mmCIF file of N, CA and C in Angstrom:
data_model
loop_
_atom_site.group_PDB
_atom_site.id
_atom_site.type_symbol
_atom_site.label_atom_id
_atom_site.label_comp_id
_atom_site.label_asym_id
_atom_site.label_seq_id
_atom_site.Cartn_x
_atom_site.Cartn_y
_atom_site.Cartn_z
ATOM 1 N N MET A 21 110.482 -43.195 126.517
ATOM 2 C CA MET A 21 109.596 -43.414 127.634
ATOM 3 C C MET A 21 108.228 -42.885 127.257
ATOM 4 N N LEU A 22 107.173 -43.673 127.535
ATOM 5 C CA LEU A 22 105.820 -43.263 127.227
ATOM 6 C C LEU A 22 105.356 -42.198 128.201
ATOM 7 N N ARG A 23 104.619 -41.218 127.644
ATOM 8 C CA ARG A 23 104.080 -40.162 128.474
ATOM 9 C C ARG A 23 102.824 -40.714 129.191
ATOM 10 N N HIS A 24 102.645 -40.309 130.396
ATOM 11 C CA HIS A 24 101.475 -40.745 131.146
ATOM 12 C C HIS A 24 100.716 -39.535 131.737
ATOM 13 N N GLU A 25 99.473 -39.804 132.129
ATOM 14 C CA GLU A 25 98.666 -38.745 132.638
ATOM 15 C C GLU A 25 99.087 -38.393 134.063
ATOM 16 N N ILE A 26 99.125 -37.085 134.319
ATOM 17 C CA ILE A 26 99.525 -36.615 135.650
ATOM 18 C C ILE A 26 98.302 -36.741 136.565
ATOM 19 N N LYS A 27 98.496 -37.286 137.738
ATOM 20 C CA LYS A 27 97.358 -37.471 138.705
ATOM 21 C C LYS A 27 97.747 -36.787 139.989
ATOM 22 N N PRO A 28 97.370 -35.467 140.159
ATOM 23 C CA PRO A 28 97.766 -34.762 141.354
ATOM 24 C C PRO A 28 97.184 -35.260 142.668
ATOM 25 N N GLY A 29 95.994 -35.898 142.553
ATOM 26 C CA GLY A 29 95.353 -36.445 143.798
ATOM 27 C C GLY A 29 96.218 -37.537 144.346
ATOM 28 N N ARG A 30 96.724 -38.409 143.513
ATOM 29 C CA ARG A 30 97.576 -39.475 144.030
ATOM 30 C C ARG A 30 98.952 -38.935 144.543
ATOM 31 N N ALA A 31 99.423 -37.905 143.902
ATOM 32 C CA ALA A 31 100.698 -37.278 144.366
ATOM 33 C C ALA A 31 100.501 -36.702 145.742
ATOM 34 N N VAL A 32 99.422 -35.976 145.984
ATOM 35 C CA VAL A 32 99.142 -35.355 147.275
ATOM 36 C C VAL A 32 98.951 -36.427 148.325
ATOM 37 N N ALA A 33 98.245 -37.484 147.978
ATOM 38 C CA ALA A 33 98.031 -38.609 148.970
ATOM 39 C C ALA A 33 99.320 -39.254 149.288
ATOM 40 N N GLY A 34 100.180 -39.477 148.345
ATOM 41 C CA GLY A 34 101.519 -40.072 148.614
ATOM 42 C C GLY A 34 102.384 -39.239 149.497
ATOM 43 N N LEU A 35 102.351 -37.922 149.234
ATOM 44 C CA LEU A 35 103.153 -37.008 150.102
ATOM 45 C C LEU A 35 102.657 -36.995 151.512
ATOM 46 N N VAL A 36 101.336 -37.038 151.687
ATOM 47 C CA VAL A 36 100.729 -36.998 153.028
ATOM 48 C C VAL A 36 101.117 -38.316 153.770
ATOM 49 N N MET A 37 101.049 -39.457 153.060
ATOM 50 C CA MET A 37 101.410 -40.717 153.691
ATOM 51 C C MET A 37 102.920 -40.759 154.054
ATOM 52 N N LEU A 38 103.762 -40.199 153.180
ATOM 53 C CA LEU A 38 105.172 -40.104 153.489
ATOM 54 C C LEU A 38 105.403 -39.268 154.734
ATOM 55 N N ALA A 39 104.697 -38.149 154.862
ATOM 56 C CA ALA A 39 104.826 -37.278 156.029
ATOM 57 C C ALA A 39 104.365 -37.977 157.270
ATOM 58 N N LEU A 40 103.253 -38.757 157.169
ATOM 59 C CA LEU A 40 102.779 -39.493 158.317
ATOM 60 C C LEU A 40 103.736 -40.604 158.752
ATOM 61 N N ALA A 41 104.311 -41.253 157.766
ATOM 62 C CA ALA A 41 105.316 -42.280 158.052
ATOM 63 C C ALA A 41 106.561 -41.694 158.724
ATOM 64 N N ALA A 42 106.982 -40.526 158.259
ATOM 65 C CA ALA A 42 108.125 -39.838 158.864
ATOM 66 C C ALA A 42 107.800 -39.457 160.318
ATOM 67 N N GLY A 43 106.586 -38.964 160.526
ATOM 68 C CA GLY A 43 106.157 -38.617 161.912
ATOM 69 C C GLY A 43 106.137 -39.806 162.808
ATOM 70 N N TYR A 44 105.560 -40.919 162.333
ATOM 71 C CA TYR A 44 105.567 -42.142 163.168
ATOM 72 C C TYR A 44 107.006 -42.668 163.415
ATOM 73 N N ALA A 45 107.832 -42.572 162.428
ATOM 74 C CA ALA A 45 109.222 -42.985 162.625
ATOM 75 C C ALA A 45 109.940 -42.121 163.646
ATOM 76 N N ALA A 46 109.690 -40.847 163.552
ATOM 77 C CA ALA A 46 110.359 -39.938 164.537
ATOM 78 C C ALA A 46 109.803 -40.166 165.905
ATOM 79 N N ASP A 47 108.486 -40.498 166.037
ATOM 80 C CA ASP A 47 107.936 -40.769 167.306
ATOM 81 C C ASP A 47 108.488 -42.128 167.859
ATOM 82 N N ALA A 48 108.622 -43.097 167.023
ATOM 83 C CA ALA A 48 109.122 -44.432 167.439
ATOM 84 C C ALA A 48 110.595 -44.317 167.834
ATOM 85 N N ALA A 49 111.358 -43.451 167.148
ATOM 86 C CA ALA A 49 112.782 -43.282 167.524
ATOM 87 C C ALA A 49 112.966 -42.430 168.771
ATOM 88 N N GLY A 50 111.977 -41.790 169.211
ATOM 89 C CA GLY A 50 112.068 -40.963 170.418
ATOM 90 C C GLY A 50 112.555 -39.563 170.080
ATOM 91 N N ALA A 51 112.677 -39.199 168.854
ATOM 92 C CA ALA A 51 113.065 -37.824 168.442
ATOM 93 C C ALA A 51 111.924 -36.824 168.585
ATOM 94 N N TRP A 52 110.699 -37.347 168.578
ATOM 95 C CA TRP A 52 109.532 -36.489 168.641
ATOM 96 C C TRP A 52 108.446 -37.231 169.415
ATOM 97 N N ASN A 53 107.849 -36.566 170.351
ATOM 98 C CA ASN A 53 106.773 -37.151 171.180
ATOM 99 C C ASN A 53 105.472 -36.533 170.797
ATOM 100 N N ALA A 54 104.762 -37.300 169.963
ATOM 101 C CA ALA A 54 103.419 -36.825 169.449
ATOM 102 C C ALA A 54 102.366 -37.870 169.817
ATOM 103 N N SER A 55 101.207 -37.414 170.153
ATOM 104 C CA SER A 55 100.174 -38.382 170.452
ATOM 105 C C SER A 55 99.420 -38.746 169.152
ATOM 106 N N TRP A 56 98.659 -39.800 169.210
ATOM 107 C CA TRP A 56 97.923 -40.283 168.038
ATOM 108 C C TRP A 56 96.894 -39.267 167.575
ATOM 109 N N THR A 57 96.434 -38.391 168.484
ATOM 110 C CA THR A 57 95.431 -37.397 168.080
ATOM 111 C C THR A 57 95.949 -36.338 167.165
ATOM 112 N N PHE A 58 97.248 -36.236 167.052
ATOM 113 C CA PHE A 58 97.860 -35.341 166.140
ATOM 114 C C PHE A 58 97.807 -35.928 164.652
ATOM 115 N N PHE A 59 98.053 -37.251 164.588
ATOM 116 C CA PHE A 59 98.110 -37.857 163.287
ATOM 117 C C PHE A 59 96.748 -38.100 162.642
ATOM 118 N N ALA A 60 95.690 -38.210 163.402
ATOM 119 C CA ALA A 60 94.337 -38.436 162.801
ATOM 120 C C ALA A 60 93.910 -37.276 161.967
ATOM 121 N N PRO A 61 93.952 -36.011 162.443
ATOM 122 C CA PRO A 61 93.546 -34.932 161.606
ATOM 123 C C PRO A 61 94.437 -34.731 160.366
ATOM 124 N N VAL A 62 95.700 -35.024 160.518
ATOM 125 C CA VAL A 62 96.653 -34.912 159.377
ATOM 126 C C VAL A 62 96.265 -35.933 158.303
ATOM 127 N N PHE A 63 95.909 -37.126 158.738
ATOM 128 C CA PHE A 63 95.511 -38.221 157.836
ATOM 129 C C PHE A 63 94.257 -37.800 157.103
ATOM 130 N N PHE A 64 93.208 -37.409 157.833
ATOM 131 C CA PHE A 64 91.914 -37.128 157.206
ATOM 132 C C PHE A 64 91.949 -35.793 156.403
ATOM 133 N N GLY A 65 92.737 -34.842 156.891
ATOM 134 C CA GLY A 65 92.908 -33.622 156.119
ATOM 135 C C GLY A 65 93.710 -33.890 154.839
ATOM 136 N N GLY A 66 94.673 -34.785 154.887
ATOM 137 C CA GLY A 66 95.436 -35.137 153.694
ATOM 138 C C GLY A 66 94.578 -35.886 152.665
ATOM 139 N N LEU A 67 93.708 -36.729 153.158
ATOM 140 C CA LEU A 67 92.781 -37.410 152.268
ATOM 141 C C LEU A 67 91.788 -36.401 151.628
ATOM 142 N N TRP A 68 91.300 -35.495 152.367
ATOM 143 C CA TRP A 68 90.439 -34.480 151.835
ATOM 144 C C TRP A 68 91.129 -33.611 150.777
ATOM 145 N N LEU A 69 92.340 -33.194 151.088
ATOM 146 C CA LEU A 69 93.115 -32.425 150.150
ATOM 147 C C LEU A 69 93.450 -33.230 148.859
ATOM 148 N N ALA A 70 93.771 -34.506 148.983
ATOM 149 C CA ALA A 70 93.987 -35.312 147.824
ATOM 150 C C ALA A 70 92.689 -35.446 146.974
ATOM 151 N N ALA A 71 91.567 -35.649 147.590
ATOM 152 C CA ALA A 71 90.291 -35.791 146.917
ATOM 153 C C ALA A 71 89.985 -34.468 146.189
ATOM 154 N N THR A 72 90.193 -33.343 146.854
ATOM 155 C CA THR A 72 89.961 -32.049 146.206
ATOM 156 C C THR A 72 90.903 -31.852 145.012
ATOM 157 N N ALA A 73 92.119 -32.186 145.117
ATOM 158 C CA ALA A 73 93.066 -32.042 144.042
ATOM 159 C C ALA A 73 92.633 -32.960 142.881
ATOM 160 N N ALA A 74 92.222 -34.210 143.134
ATOM 161 C CA ALA A 74 91.740 -35.108 142.086
ATOM 162 C C ALA A 74 90.505 -34.544 141.416
ATOM 163 N N TRP A 75 89.600 -34.003 142.151
ATOM 164 C CA TRP A 75 88.329 -33.433 141.614
ATOM 165 C C TRP A 75 88.631 -32.238 140.690
ATOM 166 N N VAL A 76 89.465 -31.366 141.176
ATOM 167 C CA VAL A 76 89.843 -30.155 140.341
ATOM 168 C C VAL A 76 90.526 -30.628 139.081
ATOM 169 N N SER A 77 91.450 -31.594 139.171
ATOM 170 C CA SER A 77 92.153 -32.061 138.010
ATOM 171 C C SER A 77 91.138 -32.699 136.994
ATOM 172 N N TYR A 78 90.213 -33.457 137.509
ATOM 173 C CA TYR A 78 89.200 -34.085 136.667
ATOM 174 C C TYR A 78 88.362 -33.029 135.949
ATOM 175 N N ARG A 79 87.934 -32.009 136.655
ATOM 176 C CA ARG A 79 87.091 -31.005 136.028
ATOM 177 C C ARG A 79 87.899 -30.226 134.971
ATOM 178 N N VAL A 80 89.130 -29.869 135.222
ATOM 179 C CA VAL A 80 89.947 -29.160 134.275
ATOM 180 C C VAL A 80 90.176 -30.010 133.043
ATOM 181 N N ARG A 81 90.455 -31.318 133.225
ATOM 182 C CA ARG A 81 90.702 -32.216 132.113
ATOM 183 C C ARG A 81 89.440 -32.323 131.262
ATOM 184 N N ARG A 82 88.250 -32.482 131.878
ATOM 185 C CA ARG A 82 87.027 -32.566 131.072
ATOM 186 C C ARG A 82 86.692 -31.313 130.306
ATOM 187 N N ARG A 83 86.935 -30.192 130.955
ATOM 188 C CA ARG A 83 86.687 -28.894 130.304
ATOM 189 C C ARG A 83 87.610 -28.742 129.108
ATOM 190 N N ARG A 84 88.919 -29.087 129.273
ATOM 191 C CA ARG A 84 89.844 -28.974 128.186
ATOM 192 C C ARG A 84 89.486 -29.877 127.045
ATOM 193 N N GLU A 85 89.063 -31.120 127.315
ATOM 194 C CA GLU A 85 88.635 -32.083 126.257
ATOM 195 C C GLU A 85 87.416 -31.552 125.551
ATOM 196 N N ALA A 86 86.458 -30.957 126.286
ATOM 197 C CA ALA A 86 85.227 -30.436 125.647
ATOM 198 C C ALA A 86 85.563 -29.269 124.731
ATOM 199 N N ARG A 87 86.421 -28.410 125.210
ATOM 200 C CA ARG A 87 86.836 -27.246 124.430
ATOM 201 C C ARG A 87 87.564 -27.697 123.135
ATOM 202 N N LYS A 88 88.403 -28.750 123.254
ATOM 203 C CA LYS A 88 89.107 -29.262 122.087
ATOM 204 C C LYS A 88 88.126 -29.858 121.096
ATOM 205 N N ALA A 89 87.143 -30.620 121.631
ATOM 206 C CA ALA A 89 86.164 -31.285 120.738
ATOM 207 C C ALA A 89 85.312 -30.217 120.042
ATOM 208 N N SER A 90 84.974 -29.212 120.719
ATOM 209 C CA SER A 90 84.117 -28.188 120.089
ATOM 210 C C SER A 90 84.909 -27.341 119.042
ATOM 211 N N ALA A 91 86.194 -27.231 119.240
ATOM 212 C CA ALA A 91 86.993 -26.488 118.279
ATOM 213 C C ALA A 91 87.216 -27.333 117.007
ATOM 214 N N GLU A 92 87.221 -28.622 117.195
ATOM 215 C CA GLU A 92 87.456 -29.517 116.042
ATOM 216 C C GLU A 92 86.154 -29.720 115.261
ATOM 217 N N ASN A 93 85.017 -29.696 115.921
ATOM 218 C CA ASN A 93 83.721 -29.888 115.252
ATOM 219 C C ASN A 93 82.732 -28.873 115.755
ATOM 220 N N PRO A 94 82.470 -27.837 114.992
ATOM 221 C CA PRO A 94 81.568 -26.754 115.449
ATOM 222 C C PRO A 94 80.145 -27.248 115.678
ATOM 223 N N ALA A 95 79.721 -28.383 115.124
ATOM 224 C CA ALA A 95 78.353 -28.873 115.369
ATOM 225 C C ALA A 95 78.215 -29.362 116.825
ATOM 226 N N VAL A 96 79.306 -29.679 117.460
ATOM 227 C CA VAL A 96 79.232 -30.153 118.869
ATOM 228 C C VAL A 96 79.196 -29.010 119.808
ATOM 229 N N ALA A 97 79.536 -27.831 119.373
ATOM 230 C CA ALA A 97 79.679 -26.658 120.284
ATOM 231 C C ALA A 97 78.471 -26.334 120.987
ATOM 232 N N GLY A 98 77.288 -26.654 120.522
ATOM 233 C CA GLY A 98 76.029 -26.303 121.154
ATOM 234 C C GLY A 98 75.420 -24.996 120.654
ATOM 235 N N PRO A 99 74.478 -24.477 121.414
ATOM 236 C CA PRO A 99 73.771 -23.289 120.940
ATOM 237 C C PRO A 99 74.741 -22.119 120.861
ATOM 238 N N PRO A 100 74.392 -21.086 120.041
ATOM 239 C CA PRO A 100 75.266 -19.902 119.920
ATOM 240 C C PRO A 100 75.252 -19.091 121.178
ATOM 241 N N HIS A 101 76.293 -18.398 121.423
ATOM 242 C CA HIS A 101 76.445 -17.506 122.608
ATOM 243 C C HIS A 101 76.563 -18.294 123.914
ATOM 244 N N GLY A 102 76.624 -19.562 123.867
ATOM 245 C CA GLY A 102 76.871 -20.374 125.103
ATOM 246 C C GLY A 102 75.653 -20.444 126.000
ATOM 247 N N GLY A 103 74.545 -19.920 125.622
ATOM 248 C CA GLY A 103 73.302 -19.943 126.446
ATOM 249 C C GLY A 103 72.372 -21.066 126.084
ATOM 250 N N ALA A 104 71.203 -21.053 126.688
ATOM 251 C CA ALA A 104 70.210 -22.046 126.369
ATOM 252 C C ALA A 104 69.615 -21.812 124.964
ATOM 253 N N ALA A 105 69.063 -22.838 124.398
ATOM 254 C CA ALA A 105 68.468 -22.701 123.065
ATOM 255 C C ALA A 105 67.219 -21.827 123.153
ATOM 256 N N GLU A 106 67.048 -20.949 122.182
ATOM 257 C CA GLU A 106 65.919 -20.058 122.172
ATOM 258 C C GLU A 106 64.658 -20.859 121.706
ATOM 259 N N MET A 107 63.569 -20.527 122.305
ATOM 260 C CA MET A 107 62.335 -21.199 121.915
ATOM 261 C C MET A 107 61.473 -20.304 121.086
#
């Protein structure tokens, strides 16, 4: 099996959508009486959480790739001591 990239934002979005579907199913079956105003914040909060997870994952991946590239080629590392170039 080929390895694939982990995408936490999509995983969080999928879990939120499954939770919403379960809530709507429980409401339709009469097991739970919830108004639509309960589901709207859960939906938008879940989207915000998924976007945050995707953004954090993206930043970590970029930083790891930059660190790996600088370790392989010291000329790419930039100025010494990690600061701005001295004038």
